Amino acid sequence: MIERIDTVCIKVMNVEESSKWYQNIMGFKETYKGEGYRILSIGNSAVPFTIEEADVMSTNNGTYPIFFSKDINETYRKLKDLGVNISELHNDGVNNFFDVYDLDNNKLQICYWK
């Protein structure tokens, strides 16, 4: 029935500005430009990240993507140095993680685990 996750999609106010932010700040690559949306690739992941323009932002329903970084301390430092809105770095005994907020205040999380 269901074979795989095709994409992860979030809503943004300005697809052009958001695409630049995800490319310049997060290191994603834009692979496709559609009317009102962009598809971005993330490292060697087979699952693309789609940003879709919306006139009205929906309220946060608690759903957010979690990205993996093999050097979470360096990733945290780089994003902090760039002035990105991020939480403190947390360790729950299993995972190291922190939250990142994009231009539209969408929550993303970056984690590392062994």
PDB file of C-alpha atoms in Angstrom:
ATOM      1  CA  MET A   1       0.000   0.000   0.000  1.00  0.00           C
ATOM      2  CA  ILE A   2       2.447   2.708   1.154  1.00  0.00           C
ATOM      3  CA  GLU A   3       5.983   2.247  -0.100  1.00  0.00           C
ATOM      4  CA  ARG A   4       7.957   5.235   1.203  1.00  0.00           C
ATOM      5  CA  ILE A   5       7.881   8.849   2.298  1.00  0.00           C
ATOM      6  CA  ASP A   6       7.843  10.866  -0.902  1.00  0.00           C
ATOM      7  CA  THR A   7       8.655  14.284   0.586  1.00  0.00           C
ATOM      8  CA  VAL A   8       8.411  16.379   3.715  1.00  0.00           C
ATOM      9  CA  CYS A   9       6.461  19.585   3.056  1.00  0.00           C
ATOM     10  CA  ILE A  10       6.180  22.786   5.076  1.00  0.00           C
ATOM     11  CA  LYS A  11       4.311  26.035   4.400  1.00  0.00           C
ATOM     12  CA  VAL A  12       6.165  29.333   4.005  1.00  0.00           C
ATOM     13  CA  MET A  13       5.074  32.906   3.313  1.00  0.00           C
ATOM     14  CA  ASN A  14       7.646  33.643   0.582  1.00  0.00           C
ATOM     15  CA  VAL A  15       8.944  30.606  -1.301  1.00  0.00           C
ATOM     16  CA  GLU A  16      11.802  32.508  -2.987  1.00  0.00           C
ATOM     17  CA  GLU A  17      13.199  33.965   0.255  1.00  0.00           C
ATOM     18  CA  SER A  18      12.679  30.692   2.126  1.00  0.00           C
ATOM     19  CA  SER A  19      14.466  28.712  -0.586  1.00  0.00           C
ATOM     20  CA  LYS A  20      17.461  31.039  -0.305  1.00  0.00           C
ATOM     21  CA  TRP A  21      17.416  30.690   3.504  1.00  0.00           C
ATOM     22  CA  TYR A  22      17.361  26.879   3.374  1.00  0.00           C
ATOM     23  CA  GLN A  23      20.167  26.867   0.813  1.00  0.00           C
ATOM     24  CA  ASN A  24      22.394  29.486   2.472  1.00  0.00           C
ATOM     25  CA  ILE A  25      21.782  28.600   6.124  1.00  0.00           C
ATOM     26  CA  MET A  26      20.978  24.874   6.114  1.00  0.00           C
ATOM     27  CA  GLY A  27      23.054  23.853   3.074  1.00  0.00           C
ATOM     28  CA  PHE A  28      20.129  22.356   1.133  1.00  0.00           C
ATOM     29  CA  LYS A  29      20.167  22.419  -2.689  1.00  0.00           C
ATOM     30  CA  GLU A  30      17.229  23.543  -4.798  1.00  0.00           C
ATOM     31  CA  THR A  31      16.455  20.776  -7.296  1.00  0.00           C
ATOM     32  CA  TYR A  32      13.137  21.952  -8.747  1.00  0.00           C
ATOM     33  CA  LYS A  33      11.204  25.223  -9.083  1.00  0.00           C
ATOM     34  CA  GLY A  34       7.437  24.969  -9.380  1.00  0.00           C
ATOM     35  CA  GLU A  35       4.745  27.627  -9.274  1.00  0.00           C
ATOM     36  CA  GLY A  36       4.495  28.468  -5.571  1.00  0.00           C
ATOM     37  CA  TYR A  37       6.812  25.728  -4.360  1.00  0.00           C
ATOM     38  CA  ARG A  38      10.400  24.517  -4.411  1.00  0.00           C
ATOM     39  CA  ILE A  39      11.908  21.072  -3.917  1.00  0.00           C
ATOM     40  CA  LEU A  40      15.180  20.923  -2.038  1.00  0.00           C
ATOM     41  CA  SER A  41      17.614  18.056  -1.547  1.00  0.00           C
ATOM     42  CA  ILE A  42      19.354  17.376   1.742  1.00  0.00           C
ATOM     43  CA  GLY A  43      22.788  15.756   1.604  1.00  0.00           C
ATOM     44  CA  ASN A  44      22.551  12.162   0.425  1.00  0.00           C
ATOM     45  CA  SER A  45      18.964  11.681   1.664  1.00  0.00           C
ATOM     46  CA  ALA A  46      16.520  10.124  -0.782  1.00  0.00           C
ATOM     47  CA  VAL A  47      13.630  12.108   0.757  1.00  0.00           C
ATOM     48  CA  PRO A  48      13.306  15.648  -0.626  1.00  0.00           C
ATOM     49  CA  PHE A  49      12.189  18.672   1.388  1.00  0.00           C
ATOM     50  CA  THR A  50       9.390  20.725  -0.183  1.00  0.00           C
ATOM     51  CA  ILE A  51       8.554  24.308   0.725  1.00  0.00           C
ATOM     52  CA  GLU A  52       5.142  25.474  -0.402  1.00  0.00           C
ATOM     53  CA  GLU A  53       3.926  29.065  -0.425  1.00  0.00           C
ATOM     54  CA  ALA A  54       0.763  29.753   1.574  1.00  0.00           C
ATOM     55  CA  ASP A  55      -1.216  32.981   1.928  1.00  0.00           C
ATOM     56  CA  VAL A  56      -2.181  32.199   5.501  1.00  0.00           C
ATOM     57  CA  MET A  57       0.132  30.354   7.816  1.00  0.00           C
ATOM     58  CA  SER A  58      -1.488  27.440   9.598  1.00  0.00           C
ATOM     59  CA  THR A  59      -1.049  27.134  13.320  1.00  0.00           C
ATOM     60  CA  ASN A  60       1.700  24.830  14.491  1.00  0.00           C
ATOM     61  CA  ASN A  61       0.206  21.361  14.848  1.00  0.00           C
ATOM     62  CA  GLY A  62       3.272  19.942  16.592  1.00  0.00           C
ATOM     63  CA  THR A  63       4.621  18.229  13.472  1.00  0.00           C
ATOM     64  CA  TYR A  64       8.175  19.072  12.462  1.00  0.00           C
ATOM     65  CA  PRO A  65      11.039  17.430  10.565  1.00  0.00           C
ATOM     66  CA  ILE A  66      14.102  16.148  12.409  1.00  0.00           C
ATOM     67  CA  PHE A  67      17.413  16.253  10.559  1.00  0.00           C
ATOM     68  CA  PHE A  68      20.529  14.280  11.473  1.00  0.00           C
ATOM     69  CA  SER A  69      24.005  15.812  11.794  1.00  0.00           C
ATOM     70  CA  LYS A  70      27.094  13.699  12.466  1.00  0.00           C
ATOM     71  CA  ASP A  71      28.811  16.776  13.991  1.00  0.00           C
ATOM     72  CA  ILE A  72      26.018  18.402  15.948  1.00  0.00           C
ATOM     73  CA  ASN A  73      28.344  20.683  17.938  1.00  0.00           C
ATOM     74  CA  GLU A  74      29.811  22.176  14.756  1.00  0.00           C
ATOM     75  CA  THR A  75      26.352  22.491  13.187  1.00  0.00           C
ATOM     76  CA  TYR A  76      25.077  24.220  16.333  1.00  0.00           C
ATOM     77  CA  ARG A  77      28.050  26.617  16.381  1.00  0.00           C
ATOM     78  CA  LYS A  78      27.680  27.499  12.671  1.00  0.00           C
ATOM     79  CA  LEU A  79      23.963  28.233  12.957  1.00  0.00           C
ATOM     80  CA  LYS A  80      24.491  30.270  16.135  1.00  0.00           C
ATOM     81  CA  ASP A  81      27.297  32.260  14.450  1.00  0.00           C
ATOM     82  CA  LEU A  82      24.959  32.966  11.512  1.00  0.00           C
ATOM     83  CA  GLY A  83      22.412  34.447  13.937  1.00  0.00           C
ATOM     84  CA  VAL A  84      19.791  31.773  13.263  1.00  0.00           C
ATOM     85  CA  ASN A  85      16.995  31.473  15.849  1.00  0.00           C
ATOM     86  CA  ILE A  86      17.916  28.247  17.690  1.00  0.00           C
ATOM     87  CA  SER A  87      17.273  26.685  21.092  1.00  0.00           C
ATOM     88  CA  GLU A  88      19.920  25.514  23.511  1.00  0.00           C
ATOM     89  CA  LEU A  89      21.669  22.226  22.726  1.00  0.00           C
ATOM     90  CA  HIS A  90      20.004  19.420  24.724  1.00  0.00           C
ATOM     91  CA  ASN A  91      21.110  15.909  25.705  1.00  0.00           C
ATOM     92  CA  ASP A  92      18.416  13.476  26.887  1.00  0.00           C
ATOM     93  CA  GLY A  93      20.871  10.661  27.599  1.00  0.00           C
ATOM     94  CA  VAL A  94      20.396   9.105  24.166  1.00  0.00           C
ATOM     95  CA  ASN A  95      20.131  12.017  21.729  1.00  0.00           C
ATOM     96  CA  ASN A  96      21.767  15.390  21.368  1.00  0.00           C
ATOM     97  CA  PHE A  97      19.401  17.844  19.699  1.00  0.00           C
ATOM     98  CA  PHE A  98      18.341  21.444  19.228  1.00  0.00           C
ATOM     99  CA  ASP A  99      15.496  23.287  17.577  1.00  0.00           C
ATOM    100  CA  VAL A 100      15.890  25.660  14.634  1.00  0.00           C
ATOM    101  CA  TYR A 101      13.285  28.188  13.482  1.00  0.00           C
ATOM    102  CA  ASP A 102      13.144  29.331   9.854  1.00  0.00           C
ATOM    103  CA  LEU A 103      12.042  32.720   8.459  1.00  0.00           C
ATOM    104  CA  ASP A 104       8.367  31.808   9.051  1.00  0.00           C
ATOM    105  CA  ASN A 105       9.050  30.437  12.543  1.00  0.00           C
ATOM    106  CA  ASN A 106       8.605  26.832  11.371  1.00  0.00           C
ATOM    107  CA  LYS A 107      10.232  24.504  13.881  1.00  0.00           C
ATOM    108  CA  LEU A 108      12.914  22.111  12.628  1.00  0.00           C
ATOM    109  CA  GLN A 109      15.057  19.905  14.830  1.00  0.00           C
ATOM    110  CA  ILE A 110      18.618  18.720  14.361  1.00  0.00           C
ATOM    111  CA  CYS A 111      19.815  15.633  16.227  1.00  0.00           C
ATOM    112  CA  TYR A 112      22.755  13.321  16.700  1.00  0.00           C
ATOM    113  CA  TRP A 113      22.742   9.827  18.187  1.00  0.00           C
ATOM    114  CA  LYS A 114      25.130   6.885  18.112  1.00  0.00           C
TER     115      LYS A 114
END
